Amino acid sequence: MCLAIPAGIVSVNEAADTAIVALGPVRKEISIALIENAKPGEFVLVHVGYALHKVSPDEAARTLAMMREAGLDAEFAEFGEVAR
């Protein structure tokens, strides 16, 4: 099963087309080549190191809650250990 995980954009490097995103205390550099006008404070769905598209903060929170309820915490391994 493949999942995209919501994460918040912390910073953007426009020259490299990358961003630092956060999921809980974990930060990860990802590509933002597939989305337009990424800005700190926005949320994106991340899959294998790429931002697929933007989502609202409410949608990000609902998705993470549903994933936890379904027992899919192991799917967060891409980001390392995630605080609840």
CSV table of C-alpha atoms in Angstrom, one decimal:
chain,number,residue,atom,x,y,z
A,1,MET,CA,0.0,0.0,0.0
A,2,CYS,CA,1.3,3.5,-0.8
A,3,LEU,CA,0.3,6.5,1.3
A,4,ALA,CA,0.9,10.2,1.0
A,5,ILE,CA,1.4,11.8,4.4
A,6,PRO,CA,0.4,15.4,5.2
A,7,ALA,CA,3.2,17.6,6.4
A,8,GLY,CA,3.6,21.3,7.0
A,9,ILE,CA,6.1,23.4,5.0
A,10,VAL,CA,8.7,25.0,7.2
A,11,SER,CA,10.9,26.6,4.6
A,12,VAL,CA,11.3,26.7,0.8
A,13,ASN,CA,14.4,26.8,-1.4
A,14,GLU,CA,13.1,28.0,-4.7
A,15,ALA,CA,16.5,27.7,-6.4
A,16,ALA,CA,16.6,24.0,-5.7
A,17,ASP,CA,12.8,23.4,-6.0
A,18,THR,CA,12.8,21.9,-2.5
A,19,ALA,CA,11.2,22.5,0.9
A,20,ILE,CA,11.7,21.4,4.5
A,21,VAL,CA,8.5,19.9,5.8
A,22,ALA,CA,7.6,18.9,9.4
A,23,LEU,CA,5.5,16.1,10.7
A,24,GLY,CA,5.5,16.4,14.4
A,25,PRO,CA,9.1,17.0,15.5
A,26,VAL,CA,10.6,15.4,12.4
A,27,ARG,CA,11.9,17.5,9.5
A,28,LYS,CA,12.6,16.3,6.0
A,29,GLU,CA,13.8,17.9,2.8
A,30,ILE,CA,11.4,17.1,-0.1
A,31,SER,CA,11.0,18.1,-3.8
A,32,ILE,CA,8.3,20.7,-4.6
A,33,ALA,CA,8.7,20.4,-8.3
A,34,LEU,CA,5.2,19.0,-8.7
A,35,ILE,CA,3.4,21.9,-7.1
A,36,GLU,CA,3.2,25.6,-7.6
A,37,ASN,CA,3.9,28.5,-5.2
A,38,ALA,CA,4.7,26.5,-2.1
A,39,LYS,CA,5.0,28.7,1.0
A,40,PRO,CA,5.9,28.1,4.6
A,41,GLY,CA,2.9,27.5,6.7
A,42,GLU,CA,1.1,25.5,4.0
A,43,PHE,CA,0.4,21.8,4.1
A,44,VAL,CA,1.3,19.3,1.4
A,45,LEU,CA,0.8,15.6,0.8
A,46,VAL,CA,4.2,13.9,0.7
A,47,HIS,CA,5.0,10.6,-1.1
A,48,VAL,CA,8.5,9.2,-1.6
A,49,GLY,CA,10.1,12.6,-1.1
A,50,TYR,CA,7.8,14.6,-3.3
A,51,ALA,CA,5.0,17.1,-2.5
A,52,LEU,CA,2.0,15.8,-4.6
A,53,HIS,CA,-0.4,18.7,-3.9
A,54,LYS,CA,-1.4,21.2,-1.2
A,55,VAL,CA,-4.1,20.4,1.4
A,56,SER,CA,-5.8,22.6,4.0
A,57,PRO,CA,-4.6,22.5,7.7
A,58,ASP,CA,-8.0,20.9,8.6
A,59,GLU,CA,-7.6,18.2,5.9
A,60,ALA,CA,-4.1,17.5,7.1
A,61,ALA,CA,-5.2,17.0,10.7
A,62,ARG,CA,-8.2,14.8,9.7
A,63,THR,CA,-6.0,12.6,7.5
A,64,LEU,CA,-3.3,12.1,10.2
A,65,ALA,CA,-6.0,11.3,12.8
A,66,MET,CA,-7.7,8.8,10.5
A,67,MET,CA,-4.3,7.1,9.7
A,68,ARG,CA,-3.5,6.8,13.5
A,69,GLU,CA,-7.0,5.4,14.2
A,70,ALA,CA,-6.5,2.8,11.4
A,71,GLY,CA,-3.2,1.8,13.0
A,72,LEU,CA,-1.1,3.1,10.2
A,73,ASP,CA,1.5,4.8,12.4
A,74,ALA,CA,4.1,2.5,10.8
A,75,GLU,CA,3.5,4.2,7.5
A,76,PHE,CA,5.1,7.3,9.1
A,77,ALA,CA,8.5,5.5,9.0
A,78,GLU,CA,9.5,7.7,6.0
A,79,PHE,CA,9.7,10.6,8.5
A,80,GLY,CA,11.1,8.6,11.4
A,81,GLU,CA,9.4,8.4,14.9
A,82,VAL,CA,6.4,10.7,15.1
A,83,ALA,CA,5.1,12.1,18.4
A,84,ARG,CA,1.5,11.6,19.2
